[in-house]
Tab-separated table of C-alpha atoms and ligand atoms in Angstrom:
chain	number	residue	atom	x	y	z
A	194	MET	CA	12.590	-104.537	-20.775
A	195	ALA	CA	11.937	-101.871	-23.423
A	196	LYS	CA	10.950	-98.268	-22.190
A	197	GLN	CA	7.222	-98.116	-21.055
A	198	GLU	CA	4.538	-95.547	-22.118
A	199	ASN	CA	5.160	-92.222	-21.031
A	200	TRP	CA	4.061	-90.847	-18.025
A	201	ILE	CA	3.617	-87.655	-16.932
A	202	ALA	CA	3.630	-86.594	-13.113
A	203	PRO	CA	2.676	-83.647	-11.791
A	204	SER	CA	4.217	-82.751	-8.465
A	205	ILE	CA	1.498	-81.299	-6.327
A	206	LEU	CA	3.956	-79.687	-4.063
A	207	SER	CA	3.236	-76.523	-6.420
A	208	ALA	CA	-0.578	-77.222	-6.622
A	209	ASP	CA	-2.775	-74.740	-4.584
A	210	PHE	CA	-3.146	-76.800	-1.201
A	211	ALA	CA	-6.621	-74.627	-0.582
A	212	GLN	CA	-7.852	-76.248	-3.748
A	213	LEU	CA	-5.915	-79.477	-3.803
A	214	GLY	CA	-8.735	-82.010	-5.103
A	215	THR	CA	-9.853	-79.540	-7.559
A	216	ASP	CA	-5.926	-78.797	-8.921
A	217	VAL	CA	-5.394	-82.701	-9.157
A	218	LYS	CA	-8.920	-83.408	-11.071
A	219	ASP	CA	-8.026	-80.429	-13.273
A	220	VAL	CA	-4.197	-81.625	-14.288
A	221	ILE	CA	-5.266	-85.241	-14.768
A	222	ALA	CA	-8.480	-84.418	-16.883
A	223	ALA	CA	-5.768	-82.345	-18.495
A	224	GLY	CA	-4.034	-85.264	-19.774
A	225	ALA	CA	-1.523	-86.033	-17.355
A	226	ASP	CA	-1.139	-89.675	-15.872
A	227	VAL	CA	0.062	-89.683	-12.235
A	228	VAL	CA	-0.098	-88.023	-8.986
A	229	HIS	CA	3.191	-87.360	-7.605
A	230	PHE	CA	2.630	-86.755	-3.777
A	231	ASP	CA	5.986	-84.997	-2.112
A	232	VAL	CA	6.161	-86.100	1.708
A	233	MET	CA	8.570	-84.073	3.560
A	234	ASP	CA	9.684	-83.825	7.282
A	235	ASN	CA	12.015	-81.161	8.061
A	236	HIS	CA	14.476	-83.538	9.532
A	237	TYR	CA	15.656	-85.690	6.537
A	238	VAL	CA	14.965	-82.630	3.996
A	239	PRO	CA	14.482	-79.063	5.078
A	240	ASN	CA	10.944	-78.551	4.303
A	241	LEU	CA	7.512	-79.798	5.737
A	242	THR	CA	4.772	-81.213	3.718
A	243	ILE	CA	1.901	-82.970	3.586
A	244	GLY	CA	1.268	-86.730	5.030
A	245	PRO	CA	-1.094	-89.581	5.184
A	246	LEU	CA	-4.391	-87.908	5.986
A	247	VAL	CA	-3.965	-85.504	3.160
A	248	CYS	CA	-3.205	-88.592	1.039
A	249	GLU	CA	-6.227	-90.264	2.085
A	250	SER	CA	-8.664	-87.289	1.718
A	251	LEU	CA	-7.031	-86.708	-1.559
A	252	LYS	CA	-7.869	-90.351	-2.844
A	253	ASN	CA	-11.160	-90.323	-1.281
A	254	PHE	CA	-12.089	-87.174	-3.543
A	255	MET	CA	-10.584	-88.712	-6.645
A	256	VAL	CA	-12.582	-91.860	-6.242
A	257	LYS	CA	-15.742	-89.668	-5.644
A	258	GLU	CA	-15.040	-87.721	-8.636
A	259	GLY	CA	-13.990	-90.609	-10.556
A	260	VAL	CA	-10.517	-89.263	-11.004
A	261	ASN	CA	-8.395	-92.815	-12.349
A	262	ALA	CA	-4.765	-91.910	-11.515
A	263	PRO	CA	-2.095	-93.775	-9.185
A	264	VAL	CA	-0.971	-91.854	-6.639
A	265	ASP	CA	2.901	-91.882	-6.216
A	266	ALA	CA	4.009	-90.980	-2.774
A	267	HIS	CA	7.303	-89.724	-2.660
A	268	LEU	CA	8.614	-90.287	1.025
A	269	MET	CA	11.519	-87.759	2.263
A	270	VAL	CA	11.070	-89.032	5.642
A	271	LYS	CA	13.638	-90.469	8.010
A	272	PRO	CA	13.088	-92.935	9.412
A	273	VAL	CA	10.665	-94.111	6.868
A	274	SER	CA	9.787	-97.881	7.773
A	275	ARG	CA	6.739	-96.798	10.537
A	276	ILE	CA	5.414	-94.361	8.036
A	277	ILE	CA	5.225	-96.930	4.953
A	278	GLY	CA	1.712	-98.938	6.403
A	279	ASP	CA	0.176	-95.064	6.985
A	280	PHE	CA	0.594	-94.583	3.252
A	281	ALA	CA	-0.628	-97.967	2.146
A	282	SER	CA	-3.465	-97.416	4.109
A	283	ALA	CA	-3.978	-94.160	2.748
A	284	GLY	CA	-4.484	-95.001	-0.615
A	285	ALA	CA	-1.061	-94.769	-2.275
A	286	ASP	CA	-0.164	-96.869	-5.382
A	287	PHE	CA	3.712	-96.365	-5.311
A	288	ILE	CA	5.620	-95.707	-2.463
A	289	THR	CA	9.269	-94.512	-3.013
A	290	PHE	CA	12.061	-93.800	-0.344
A	291	HIS	CA	15.699	-93.000	-0.167
A	292	PRO	CA	18.172	-95.437	0.839
A	293	GLU	CA	19.646	-93.211	3.043
A	294	ALA	CA	16.622	-92.651	5.033
A	295	SER	CA	16.106	-96.483	5.944
A	296	GLU	CA	17.930	-98.916	8.096
A	297	HIS	CA	16.682	-102.044	6.473
A	298	ILE	CA	16.165	-101.181	2.647
A	299	ASP	CA	15.196	-104.404	1.912
A	300	GLY	CA	12.784	-105.109	4.990
A	301	ASP	CA	11.210	-101.647	3.757
A	302	LEU	CA	10.766	-102.734	0.155
A	303	GLY	CA	9.343	-105.844	1.385
A	304	SER	CA	6.744	-104.058	3.517
A	305	ILE	CA	5.483	-102.237	0.181
A	306	LYS	CA	5.464	-104.972	-1.508
A	307	ASN	CA	3.215	-107.057	1.106
A	308	ALA	CA	1.120	-104.404	1.345
A	309	GLY	CA	0.222	-104.871	-2.385
A	310	LEU	CA	1.923	-101.633	-3.565
A	311	LYS	CA	4.456	-100.842	-6.212
A	312	ALA	CA	7.915	-99.869	-4.600
A	313	GLY	CA	10.729	-97.709	-5.307
A	314	LEU	CA	14.005	-96.168	-4.445
A	315	VAL	CA	15.059	-92.945	-4.777
A	316	PHE	CA	18.589	-91.639	-5.503
A	317	ASN	CA	19.939	-87.946	-5.008
A	318	PRO	CA	22.420	-86.672	-6.855
A	319	ALA	CA	25.280	-88.056	-5.213
A	320	THR	CA	23.843	-91.205	-4.062
A	321	SER	CA	25.115	-94.248	-5.975
A	322	LEU	CA	22.931	-96.873	-8.302
A	323	SER	CA	24.625	-99.678	-6.178
A	324	TYR	CA	21.676	-99.681	-3.632
A	325	LEU	CA	20.196	-101.628	-6.545
A	326	GLU	CA	22.292	-104.298	-6.926
A	327	HIS	CA	20.511	-106.895	-3.868
A	328	VAL	CA	17.128	-105.696	-4.353
A	329	MET	CA	16.428	-105.380	-8.089
A	330	ASP	CA	13.690	-108.124	-7.673
A	331	LYS	CA	11.784	-105.709	-5.009
A	332	ILE	CA	11.762	-102.822	-7.218
A	333	ASP	CA	8.794	-101.530	-9.626
A	334	MET	CA	10.460	-97.626	-9.822
A	335	ILE	CA	13.708	-96.088	-9.857
A	336	LEU	CA	13.242	-92.494	-9.223
A	337	ILE	CA	16.447	-90.207	-10.040
A	338	MET	CA	16.599	-86.834	-8.543
A	339	SER	CA	17.752	-84.187	-10.747
A	340	VAL	CA	17.860	-81.672	-7.784
A	341	ASN	CA	18.551	-81.923	-4.089
A	342	PRO	CA	15.009	-83.097	-2.519
A	343	GLY	CA	12.990	-80.217	-0.316
A	344	PHE	CA	11.933	-77.595	-2.794
A	345	GLY	CA	10.194	-77.418	-5.775
A	346	GLY	CA	11.309	-74.679	-8.604
A	347	GLN	CA	15.135	-75.631	-8.606
A	348	SER	CA	16.868	-75.890	-11.504
A	349	PHE	CA	17.810	-79.521	-13.230
A	350	ILE	CA	20.994	-81.015	-12.585
A	351	PRO	CA	22.506	-82.461	-15.994
A	352	GLN	CA	24.636	-85.123	-14.475
A	353	ALA	CA	21.146	-86.787	-13.967
A	354	LEU	CA	20.890	-87.533	-17.495
A	355	GLU	CA	23.794	-89.775	-17.370
A	356	LYS	CA	22.799	-91.553	-14.206
A	357	LEU	CA	19.296	-92.008	-16.045
A	358	LYS	CA	21.200	-94.033	-18.744
A	359	ALA	CA	22.663	-96.016	-16.338
A	360	ALA	CA	19.935	-96.885	-14.562
A	361	ARG	CA	18.215	-97.705	-18.064
A	362	GLN	CA	20.933	-100.151	-18.689
A	363	LEU	CA	20.134	-101.737	-15.066
A	364	ILE	CA	16.436	-101.923	-15.700
A	365	ASP	CA	16.873	-103.583	-19.295
A	366	ALA	CA	19.561	-106.216	-17.983
A	367	SER	CA	17.050	-106.899	-15.598
A	368	GLY	CA	14.378	-107.825	-17.963
A	369	ARG	CA	11.738	-106.553	-15.516
A	370	ASP	CA	8.798	-103.600	-15.629
A	371	ILE	CA	10.677	-101.115	-13.920
A	372	ARG	CA	9.574	-97.339	-14.267
A	373	LEU	CA	12.349	-94.712	-14.729
A	374	GLU	CA	11.279	-91.474	-13.048
A	375	ILE	CA	12.829	-88.341	-12.672
A	376	ASP	CA	11.935	-85.568	-10.708
A	377	GLY	CA	13.524	-82.056	-10.346
A	378	GLY	CA	13.590	-79.242	-12.690
A	379	VAL	CA	11.591	-80.881	-15.665
A	380	LYS	CA	9.730	-78.585	-17.941
A	381	VAL	CA	8.562	-78.540	-21.577
A	382	GLU	CA	12.076	-77.335	-22.723
A	383	ASN	CA	13.866	-80.222	-21.291
A	384	ILE	CA	11.522	-82.817	-21.190
A	385	ALA	CA	12.716	-84.504	-24.752
A	386	GLU	CA	16.333	-84.688	-23.562
A	387	VAL	CA	15.434	-86.354	-20.536
A	388	ALA	CA	13.251	-89.000	-22.142
A	389	ALA	CA	15.981	-89.724	-24.757
A	390	ALA	CA	18.247	-90.554	-21.785
A	391	GLY	CA	15.686	-93.524	-21.031
A	392	CYS	CA	13.270	-91.756	-18.578
A	393	ASP	CA	9.627	-92.862	-18.887
A	394	THR	CA	8.121	-91.081	-15.910
A	395	PHE	CA	7.951	-87.362	-15.597
A	396	VAL	CA	7.960	-85.432	-12.478
A	397	SER	CA	7.167	-81.868	-12.965
A	398	GLY	CA	5.996	-79.469	-10.451
A	399	SER	CA	6.556	-75.739	-10.998
A	400	GLY	CA	7.088	-76.841	-14.759
A	401	ILE	CA	3.272	-77.289	-14.605
A	402	PHE	CA	1.429	-75.913	-11.779
A	403	GLY	CA	3.819	-72.714	-12.122
A	404	LYS	CA	2.464	-72.315	-15.507
A	405	ALA	CA	-1.290	-71.343	-14.338
A	406	ASN	CA	-2.744	-70.029	-11.856
A	407	ALA	CA	-6.166	-69.318	-13.070
A	408	SER	CA	-9.361	-71.009	-11.735
A	409	ASP	CA	-9.939	-72.228	-15.336
A	410	ALA	CA	-10.277	-75.879	-15.600
A	411	ASN	CA	-8.765	-76.193	-18.608
A	412	ARG	CA	-5.828	-74.280	-17.444
A	413	TYR	CA	-3.098	-76.943	-17.464
A	414	ASP	CA	-4.001	-78.542	-21.084
A	415	THR	CA	-1.870	-76.400	-22.960
A	416	VAL	CA	1.423	-77.152	-20.610
A	417	ILE	CA	0.612	-81.039	-20.809
A	418	GLN	CA	0.017	-81.236	-24.422
A	419	GLN	CA	3.518	-79.476	-24.824
A	420	MET	CA	5.601	-81.964	-23.277
A	421	ARG	CA	3.607	-84.614	-25.190
A	422	ASP	CA	4.589	-83.185	-28.242
A	423	GLU	CA	8.305	-82.732	-26.748
A	424	LEU	CA	7.942	-86.633	-25.856
A	425	ALA	CA	6.759	-87.508	-29.279
A	426	LYS	CA	10.042	-85.977	-30.699
A	427	ALA	CA	11.958	-88.019	-28.285
A	428	LYS	CA	10.903	-91.235	-29.972
B	88	DX5	C1	11.694	-81.879	-4.548
B	88	DX5	C2	10.270	-82.794	-4.820
B	88	DX5	C3	9.889	-82.795	-6.164
B	88	DX5	C4	9.160	-81.200	-6.528
B	88	DX5	C5	9.650	-80.992	-8.280
B	88	DX5	O1	12.152	-82.404	-3.643
B	88	DX5	O2	10.880	-83.960	-4.740
B	88	DX5	O3	8.973	-83.606	-6.814
B	88	DX5	O4	8.057	-80.938	-6.385
B	88	DX5	O5	9.489	-79.605	-8.171
B	88	DX5	P1	10.100	-78.777	-9.785
B	88	DX5	O6	9.331	-79.577	-10.689
B	88	DX5	O7	9.391	-77.534	-9.711
B	88	DX5	O8	11.510	-79.144	-9.724
B	89	ZN	ZN1	9.206	-85.531	-5.487
């Protein structure tokens, strides 16, 4: 399957949680495509963030305000099984989880698919892509971590580029519509190189929200446009 249209996915981990709805509305209006929603449990990863209640109220706000973008729930939660249904009910469009956080990877992917959502697996820097071998038929998204999960603002681990290339080959060989996403340390400065490695879905937290903290509704336009210009160069 050829590379899909590029999607920019701001990670709301770096948004202002006191005005989350407004930040999401403004960043999508600035041209971003997906809301990347990081869920951390202080167990699988050493940080604690937001859960299904926040997902539901954000989704309700988006519907009310006419903000049209999928919510991509990245679950850094162990065990992951029980919480999948909560995120499906809360309006998530994609659910991805880490294979190390699941006792039954095939079953958890199946629960996401049965709920009518898109499903994906997330690969930490040292985690092998071999987890994909017997479940490719249930995969809609492969997320390659280019940092160790837990915090925004870390530096991009360059070995992720080789992993992206390997994942791109697996996707192409499968002939399926599977998004290839990167997460961690993605900024205007390196997004072209990431795209050239085969990525089509670019999570960026501090690279987008860290650029602007004014309450100007246009504050994200410049950075999103710069990312688009870099992506155009990588074609
Ligand atoms: C890290 C999270 C990321 C994080 C990325 O564990 O999964 O989504 O917010 O932040 P940046 O883009 O700042 O590295
Ligand atoms: Zn994430």
